[in-house]
Short mmCIF file of C-alpha atoms and ligand atoms in Angstrom, two decimals:
data_model
loop_
_atom_site.label_atom_id
_atom_site.label_comp_id
_atom_site.label_asym_id
_atom_site.label_seq_id
_atom_site.Cartn_x
_atom_site.Cartn_y
_atom_site.Cartn_z
CA MET A 51 0.00 0.00 0.00
CA GLU A 52 1.24 3.47 -0.86
CA GLU A 53 2.14 5.55 2.19
CA LYS A 54 -0.14 8.49 2.95
CA LYS A 55 1.19 11.99 2.38
CA ILE A 56 1.76 14.09 5.47
CA MET A 57 -0.12 17.26 6.45
CA LEU A 58 0.69 19.51 9.35
CA SER A 59 -0.63 22.78 10.74
CA GLY A 60 -1.19 24.72 13.94
CA ILE A 61 -3.17 27.57 15.44
CA GLN A 62 -2.13 29.86 18.26
CA PRO A 63 -4.40 29.60 21.30
CA SER A 64 -3.97 33.33 21.76
CA GLY A 65 -7.68 33.97 21.35
CA ASP A 66 -10.86 31.95 21.01
CA LEU A 67 -11.15 30.23 17.62
CA HIS A 68 -13.06 32.25 15.05
CA LEU A 69 -14.70 31.75 11.69
CA GLY A 70 -11.50 32.83 9.89
CA ASN A 71 -9.54 30.06 11.63
CA TYR A 72 -12.29 27.59 10.82
CA LEU A 73 -12.79 28.42 7.14
CA GLY A 74 -9.18 29.33 6.39
CA ALA A 75 -7.64 26.37 8.17
CA ILE A 76 -9.53 23.77 10.25
CA LYS A 77 -12.26 23.04 7.71
CA ASN A 78 -9.60 22.36 5.13
CA TRP A 79 -7.87 19.99 7.57
CA ALA A 80 -11.01 18.15 8.58
CA ASP A 81 -12.06 17.61 4.95
CA ARG A 82 -8.86 15.67 4.33
CA VAL A 83 -8.27 13.56 7.43
CA ASP A 84 -8.71 10.22 5.68
CA ALA A 85 -6.41 10.94 2.77
CA PHE A 86 -3.40 12.16 4.77
CA ASP A 87 -1.28 11.37 7.79
CA CYS A 88 -2.08 14.50 9.82
CA TYR A 89 -0.39 16.44 12.62
CA TYR A 90 -2.31 19.34 14.16
CA PHE A 91 -1.21 21.26 17.19
CA MET A 92 -1.88 24.22 19.49
CA ALA A 93 0.96 26.68 18.86
CA ASP A 94 1.18 27.72 22.51
CA LEU A 95 4.91 28.56 22.35
CA HIS A 96 4.11 31.13 19.69
CA THR A 97 1.48 32.88 21.81
CA ILE A 98 3.88 34.21 24.42
CA THR A 99 5.47 36.54 21.85
CA VAL A 100 2.56 38.69 23.03
CA ARG A 101 1.83 38.86 26.78
CA GLN A 102 -0.76 36.25 27.85
CA ASN A 103 -2.76 35.71 31.00
CA PRO A 104 -1.56 32.21 32.09
CA ALA A 105 -4.97 30.93 33.22
CA ASP A 106 -6.60 32.09 29.97
CA LEU A 107 -3.86 30.50 27.89
CA ARG A 108 -4.39 27.15 29.63
CA ARG A 109 -8.17 27.36 29.22
CA ARG A 110 -7.96 28.32 25.55
CA SER A 111 -5.42 25.60 24.79
CA MET A 112 -7.76 22.94 26.17
CA GLN A 113 -10.79 24.47 24.47
CA GLN A 114 -8.90 24.53 21.19
CA LEU A 115 -8.05 20.86 21.54
CA ALA A 116 -11.72 20.09 22.21
CA ALA A 117 -12.71 22.21 19.19
CA TYR A 118 -10.25 20.41 16.90
CA ILE A 119 -11.91 17.13 17.81
CA ALA A 120 -15.40 18.64 17.51
CA CYS A 121 -14.52 19.89 14.01
CA GLY A 122 -13.88 16.32 12.93
CA LEU A 123 -10.21 15.76 13.71
CA ASP A 124 -10.44 12.31 15.21
CA PRO A 125 -7.49 11.78 17.61
CA GLU A 126 -7.36 8.14 16.54
CA LYS A 127 -6.58 9.15 12.97
CA ASN A 128 -4.66 12.40 13.57
CA THR A 129 -1.85 13.35 15.89
CA LEU A 130 -3.19 16.22 18.02
CA PHE A 131 -0.78 17.82 20.45
CA LEU A 132 0.40 20.90 22.31
CA GLN A 133 3.57 22.41 20.91
CA SER A 134 5.10 23.10 24.35
CA MET A 135 4.92 19.38 25.21
CA VAL A 136 7.26 18.46 22.37
CA PRO A 137 10.68 19.93 23.21
CA GLN A 138 12.13 19.25 19.76
CA HIS A 139 10.30 22.34 18.41
CA ALA A 140 12.38 24.71 20.51
CA GLN A 141 15.53 22.66 19.91
CA LEU A 142 15.27 22.67 16.12
CA SER A 143 14.26 26.31 16.19
CA TRP A 144 17.64 27.25 17.67
CA VAL A 145 19.53 25.37 14.96
CA LEU A 146 17.43 26.87 12.17
CA SER A 147 17.84 30.38 13.54
CA CYS A 148 21.53 30.03 12.64
CA TYR A 149 20.50 29.38 9.03
CA THR A 150 18.06 32.28 8.77
CA GLN A 151 19.05 35.80 7.87
CA PHE A 152 18.15 38.90 9.85
CA GLY A 153 16.99 40.53 6.61
CA GLU A 154 14.59 37.68 5.85
CA LEU A 155 12.92 37.99 9.23
CA SER A 156 12.71 41.79 8.92
CA ARG A 157 10.58 41.40 5.80
CA MET A 158 7.85 39.30 7.44
CA THR A 159 4.52 41.11 7.30
CA GLN A 160 3.23 39.54 10.52
CA PHE A 161 6.30 40.85 12.37
CA LYS A 162 5.80 44.32 10.95
CA ASP A 163 2.09 44.32 11.88
CA LYS A 164 2.57 42.92 15.37
CA SER A 165 5.50 45.13 16.24
CA ALA A 166 3.44 48.14 15.19
CA LYS A 167 0.57 46.93 17.42
CA HIS A 168 2.72 46.07 20.45
CA LYS A 169 5.27 48.88 20.42
CA ASP A 170 6.08 48.43 24.10
CA ASN A 171 7.02 44.74 23.67
CA ILE A 172 8.93 44.13 20.46
CA ASN A 173 10.71 41.11 21.90
CA ALA A 174 13.22 38.81 20.20
CA GLY A 175 10.64 36.01 20.10
CA LEU A 176 8.32 38.13 17.98
CA PHE A 177 11.16 38.60 15.53
CA THR A 178 12.28 34.94 15.42
CA TYR A 179 8.71 33.61 15.47
CA PRO A 180 8.87 32.39 11.82
CA VAL A 181 11.95 30.28 12.64
CA LEU A 182 9.99 28.44 15.31
CA MET A 183 7.23 27.97 12.77
CA ALA A 184 9.76 26.55 10.30
CA ALA A 185 10.89 24.11 13.00
CA ASP A 186 7.25 23.14 13.74
CA ILE A 187 6.82 22.24 10.12
CA LEU A 188 10.14 20.68 9.13
CA LEU A 189 10.30 18.30 12.12
CA TYR A 190 7.42 16.25 10.68
CA GLN A 191 8.57 16.20 7.03
CA PRO A 192 5.11 17.20 5.75
CA HIS A 193 4.16 17.40 2.08
CA TYR A 194 1.50 20.07 2.72
CA VAL A 195 0.85 22.83 5.24
CA PRO A 196 -2.84 23.85 5.12
CA VAL A 197 -3.10 27.49 6.20
CA GLY A 198 -5.00 30.68 5.39
CA ALA A 199 -3.46 33.14 2.94
CA ASP A 200 -1.90 35.28 5.69
CA GLN A 201 0.51 32.46 6.62
CA LYS A 202 1.75 31.82 3.09
CA GLN A 203 4.78 34.06 3.55
CA HIS A 204 5.88 32.06 6.60
CA VAL A 205 5.58 28.77 4.74
CA GLU A 206 7.62 30.23 1.89
CA LEU A 207 10.34 31.26 4.34
CA THR A 208 10.25 27.73 5.75
CA ARG A 209 10.90 26.40 2.26
CA ASP A 210 13.83 28.78 1.82
CA ILE A 211 15.38 27.76 5.14
CA ALA A 212 14.93 24.06 4.35
CA GLN A 213 16.43 24.44 0.88
CA ARG A 214 19.40 26.32 2.31
CA PHE A 215 20.00 23.64 4.93
CA ASN A 216 19.62 20.83 2.40
CA SER A 217 22.03 22.50 0.00
CA ILE A 218 24.72 22.32 2.70
CA TYR A 219 23.98 18.96 4.30
CA GLY A 220 22.04 16.89 1.74
CA ASP A 221 18.38 15.92 1.81
CA VAL A 222 17.50 16.39 5.47
CA PHE A 223 14.13 18.14 5.10
CA ARG A 224 11.21 17.59 2.76
CA ILE A 225 10.28 20.90 1.09
CA PRO A 226 6.63 21.53 2.09
CA GLU A 227 3.94 23.19 -0.01
CA PRO A 228 1.45 25.69 1.42
CA TYR A 229 -2.08 24.38 0.93
CA ILE A 230 -4.52 27.25 0.74
CA PRO A 231 -8.29 26.79 0.30
CA LYS A 232 -10.02 28.25 -2.77
CA ALA A 233 -12.88 29.75 -0.73
CA GLY A 234 -12.22 31.06 2.78
CA ALA A 235 -8.46 31.67 2.52
CA ARG A 236 -8.91 35.24 3.69
CA ILE A 237 -12.02 36.07 5.68
CA TYR A 238 -12.40 39.75 6.51
CA GLY A 239 -13.96 41.33 9.59
CA LEU A 240 -17.74 41.80 9.29
CA THR A 241 -17.49 45.42 10.39
CA THR A 242 -14.16 46.14 8.70
CA PRO A 243 -14.08 44.42 5.30
CA GLY A 244 -10.60 45.90 4.71
CA ASP A 245 -8.99 43.96 7.59
CA LYS A 246 -8.79 40.22 8.09
CA MET A 247 -11.20 38.78 10.66
CA SER A 248 -9.41 38.65 13.97
CA LYS A 249 -10.18 38.60 17.67
CA SER A 250 -8.83 42.14 18.00
CA ILE A 251 -12.07 43.50 16.48
CA PRO A 252 -14.62 41.34 18.35
CA GLU A 253 -17.79 42.98 16.93
CA GLY A 254 -16.80 41.91 13.44
CA CYS A 255 -15.42 38.54 14.48
CA VAL A 256 -17.62 35.45 14.71
CA PHE A 257 -16.29 33.04 17.31
CA ILE A 258 -16.84 29.31 17.02
CA MET A 259 -18.35 29.33 20.52
CA ASP A 260 -20.75 32.26 19.86
CA ASP A 261 -24.40 31.34 20.42
CA PRO A 262 -26.82 31.55 17.46
CA ALA A 263 -28.38 34.86 18.58
CA THR A 264 -24.97 36.51 18.75
CA ILE A 265 -23.99 35.18 15.33
CA ALA A 266 -27.26 36.37 13.81
CA ARG A 267 -26.76 39.83 15.33
CA LYS A 268 -23.18 40.09 14.03
CA PHE A 269 -24.29 39.22 10.49
CA LYS A 270 -27.22 41.63 10.60
CA ARG A 271 -24.77 44.39 11.50
CA ALA A 272 -22.22 43.34 8.86
CA VAL A 273 -21.04 46.23 6.76
CA THR A 274 -22.23 45.91 3.20
CA ASP A 275 -21.36 48.45 0.61
CA SER A 276 -22.44 52.02 0.36
CA ASP A 277 -23.28 51.60 -3.33
CA ARG A 278 -26.92 52.12 -4.21
CA GLU A 279 -27.00 48.87 -6.08
CA ASN A 280 -28.19 46.74 -3.16
CA CYS A 281 -27.46 43.68 -5.24
CA VAL A 282 -25.51 40.51 -4.42
CA ARG A 283 -22.68 40.48 -6.94
CA PHE A 284 -19.09 39.26 -6.51
CA ASP A 285 -16.88 42.31 -6.96
CA PRO A 286 -14.17 42.36 -4.24
CA GLU A 287 -12.70 45.63 -5.45
CA ASN A 288 -15.86 47.73 -5.42
CA LYS A 289 -18.00 45.67 -3.04
CA PRO A 290 -15.59 44.18 -0.47
CA GLY A 291 -18.21 43.72 2.25
CA VAL A 292 -20.56 41.78 -0.01
CA ALA A 293 -17.67 39.78 -1.51
CA ASN A 294 -16.59 38.78 2.00
CA LEU A 295 -20.10 37.60 2.90
CA MET A 296 -20.26 35.73 -0.39
CA SER A 297 -16.99 33.95 0.28
CA ILE A 298 -18.22 32.96 3.76
CA TYR A 299 -21.49 31.70 2.28
CA SER A 300 -19.67 29.87 -0.50
CA SER A 301 -17.30 28.25 1.94
CA VAL A 302 -20.02 26.97 4.31
CA THR A 303 -22.52 25.89 1.63
CA GLY A 304 -20.16 24.79 -1.14
CA LYS A 305 -22.07 26.98 -3.63
CA SER A 306 -20.19 28.90 -6.32
CA TYR A 307 -20.35 32.70 -6.62
CA GLU A 308 -22.56 32.40 -9.71
CA GLU A 309 -24.98 30.13 -7.85
CA ILE A 310 -25.11 32.61 -4.98
CA GLU A 311 -25.74 35.55 -7.31
CA LYS A 312 -28.63 33.61 -8.86
CA GLU A 313 -30.04 32.56 -5.51
CA PHE A 314 -30.29 36.19 -4.34
CA GLU A 315 -31.17 37.77 -7.65
CA GLY A 316 -33.64 40.61 -7.15
CA GLN A 317 -33.23 40.46 -3.35
CA GLY A 318 -31.25 43.00 -1.40
CA TYR A 319 -28.71 42.83 1.41
CA GLY A 320 -31.58 42.74 3.91
CA VAL A 321 -32.32 39.18 2.80
CA PHE A 322 -28.77 38.14 2.02
CA LYS A 323 -27.11 39.05 5.34
CA PRO A 324 -29.44 37.01 7.60
CA ALA A 325 -29.20 34.09 5.15
CA VAL A 326 -25.42 34.03 5.50
CA GLY A 327 -25.86 34.25 9.28
CA GLU A 328 -28.22 31.24 9.26
CA ALA A 329 -25.83 29.17 7.15
CA VAL A 330 -22.98 29.95 9.54
CA ILE A 331 -25.17 29.15 12.58
CA ASP A 332 -26.04 25.77 11.06
CA THR A 333 -22.38 25.03 10.42
CA LEU A 334 -21.12 26.09 13.83
CA ARG A 335 -23.94 24.75 16.03
CA PRO A 336 -22.81 21.09 16.12
CA ILE A 337 -19.19 22.16 16.58
CA ARG A 338 -20.03 24.39 19.54
CA GLU A 339 -22.22 21.76 21.18
CA GLU A 340 -19.61 19.03 20.78
CA THR A 341 -16.83 21.33 22.04
CA GLU A 342 -18.94 22.14 25.12
CA ARG A 343 -19.44 18.43 25.76
CA LEU A 344 -15.77 17.52 25.30
CA ILE A 345 -14.40 20.36 27.39
CA LYS A 346 -16.08 18.79 30.43
CA ASP A 347 -14.33 15.47 29.80
CA LYS A 348 -10.94 16.45 31.19
CA ALA A 349 -9.68 12.86 31.50
CA TYR A 350 -10.33 12.20 27.83
CA LEU A 351 -8.63 15.41 26.69
CA GLU A 352 -5.64 14.63 28.89
CA GLN A 353 -5.35 11.20 27.33
CA VAL A 354 -5.50 12.77 23.85
CA TYR A 355 -2.76 15.30 24.49
CA ARG A 356 -0.52 12.79 26.28
CA GLU A 357 -0.73 10.30 23.45
CA GLY A 358 -0.43 13.08 20.88
CA ALA A 359 2.73 14.46 22.49
CA GLN A 360 4.25 10.98 22.60
CA LYS A 361 3.56 10.27 18.93
CA ALA A 362 4.70 13.73 17.85
CA SER A 363 7.91 13.53 19.91
CA TYR A 364 8.82 10.20 18.41
CA ILE A 365 8.62 11.55 14.85
CA ALA A 366 10.13 14.94 15.71
CA ASN A 367 13.07 13.29 17.41
CA LYS A 368 14.02 11.36 14.28
CA THR A 369 14.42 14.61 12.33
CA LEU A 370 16.17 16.40 15.18
CA ARG A 371 18.74 13.57 15.58
CA LYS A 372 19.49 13.74 11.88
CA VAL A 373 19.97 17.51 12.06
CA TYR A 374 22.22 17.31 15.15
CA LYS A 375 24.37 14.71 13.44
CA LYS A 376 24.65 16.71 10.23
CA VAL A 377 25.74 19.91 11.96
CA GLY A 378 28.38 18.05 13.95
CA PHE A 379 27.03 17.63 17.48
CA VAL A 380 28.43 14.55 19.27
CA GLN A 381 25.72 11.89 19.42
CA ILE A 382 24.85 9.98 22.59
P1 LIG B 432 -2.97 31.91 13.51
O1 LIG B 432 -3.04 31.29 14.84
O2 LIG B 432 -2.97 33.39 13.41
O3 LIG B 432 -4.13 31.39 12.58
C1 LIG B 432 -4.40 30.01 12.47
C2 LIG B 432 -4.89 29.65 11.10
O4 LIG B 432 -6.07 30.38 10.77
C3 LIG B 432 -5.87 31.10 9.54
N1 LIG B 432 -6.56 32.38 9.64
C4 LIG B 432 -7.40 32.84 8.72
N2 LIG B 432 -7.82 32.31 7.54
C5 LIG B 432 -8.70 33.04 6.82
N3 LIG B 432 -9.19 34.25 7.22
C6 LIG B 432 -8.81 34.80 8.39
N4 LIG B 432 -9.30 35.97 8.78
C7 LIG B 432 -7.87 34.10 9.20
N5 LIG B 432 -7.28 34.35 10.40
C8 LIG B 432 -6.49 33.29 10.65
C9 LIG B 432 -4.36 31.29 9.45
O5 LIG B 432 -3.94 31.49 8.11
C10 LIG B 432 -3.85 29.99 10.01
O6 LIG B 432 -3.85 28.97 9.03
N6 LIG B 432 1.89 31.25 12.74
C11 LIG B 432 0.59 30.62 12.69
C12 LIG B 432 0.47 29.42 13.63
C13 LIG B 432 1.52 28.40 13.39
C14 LIG B 432 1.57 27.48 12.31
C15 LIG B 432 2.75 26.71 12.55
C16 LIG B 432 0.77 27.23 11.20
C17 LIG B 432 2.59 28.18 14.21
N7 LIG B 432 3.34 27.15 13.70
C18 LIG B 432 3.12 25.69 11.66
C19 LIG B 432 1.17 26.22 10.33
C20 LIG B 432 2.31 25.47 10.55
C21 LIG B 432 -0.45 31.65 13.09
O7 LIG B 432 -0.16 32.62 13.73
O8 LIG B 432 -1.71 31.33 12.71
#
C-alpha cells in the first residue's frame, strides 16, 4: 500500500477560535483527514510573543483541543498535540535560527504588523517567530501545510530555510507546499471588510463558541457596501463587504459565486445578510455543542494530548537527531 502523504498545521491559542480560523484552516484539515497522515497542534509557544494571561492561555489551549476534535479531527486518525509538550520544536528552532538571515525575518509582514501593534514589547521572540514555525513544520517532514493566505509568507520562508539547509547537508528536510483553500483563505472582519477577521475586532469577528443569537446579530450588522445597487454580486474591489459575505457563504454551503448571485437575484442585502448568518449558525452549532461536551471530559482530553505528544515527539526526534548529526554535534 502506498504511504499516505503528510499534512501539518497549527493555530495559536492566543484567542478563542473564530470563523477565519475555521474556514481558512480547520475546515480544510477536517475535509482531508482520511487521505493524509495529519499532525495538528496548538501553537502555545508562539502565543507568548505577546503577553498572555496564564490561566486564559491554559483554558484556551484545552478548548482549542476540544474544538479540533469537535470539528472532525479524530485523535485516533490524527496526531493532536500541544507544541510546548514536544521539546524538539524549541531545539530545532535554535539550529534553524543560525540558518536564517536577519533581513529575511525583517521582511515578514506579521512581524511588521505585530511590532506596530505592540510597540512596548517588540521582543526577540516576535522577531524569530517564523523560525519556530519553520521548526514546527520541518520536524514532521510534511508534504503540505494547510493554512490561510496570511501564513503563506511564513511557509515560503520555511521552504527557503529548508532548501538552504539541504544544500549544505544533503536531503535532510522535505520541502513543504502551502495548501490554501479556494474559498475562505482570507475572511475579513464583518465590520471592517478591509482587515482580516481577527479577535482584536470582536464585533466583526464570529467566534466558534458564539451562540446563534450573537452570530445572527453580528451578520445583521455586517457592513455591506455604500453603493446604491443593493445587489448581491461578486466584486471584491468595489463591493468588499458583499464579496466577504459571499466567500463565507460559498465556503459553508459549497455553492459557487454564480450560484449565490442567482439565488439572491432581485433580493437586497436585507435578505442576504441574515441568510449568511443562518448558514454559519447551522455550520457552527454542532461544533459548539460538541466542544462544550468535550471540554467537560478532562480525563479524555488529557489522554488525547498525552498520546499526541508521545507520537509527535517520536517523529520529531528522528528529524532532530538527523539535524544534530549533520551539523556536527556529538551523538549519545
Ligand atoms: P494563527 O493562529 O494566526 O491562525 C491560524 C490559522 O487560521 C488562519 N486564519 C485565517 N484564515 C482566513 N481568514 C482569516 N481571517 C484568518 N485568520 C487566521 C491562518 O492562516 C492559520 O492557518 N503562525 C501561525 C500558527 C503556526 C503554524 C505553525 C501554522 C505556528 N506554527 C506551523 C502552520 C504550521 C499563526 O499565527 O496562525
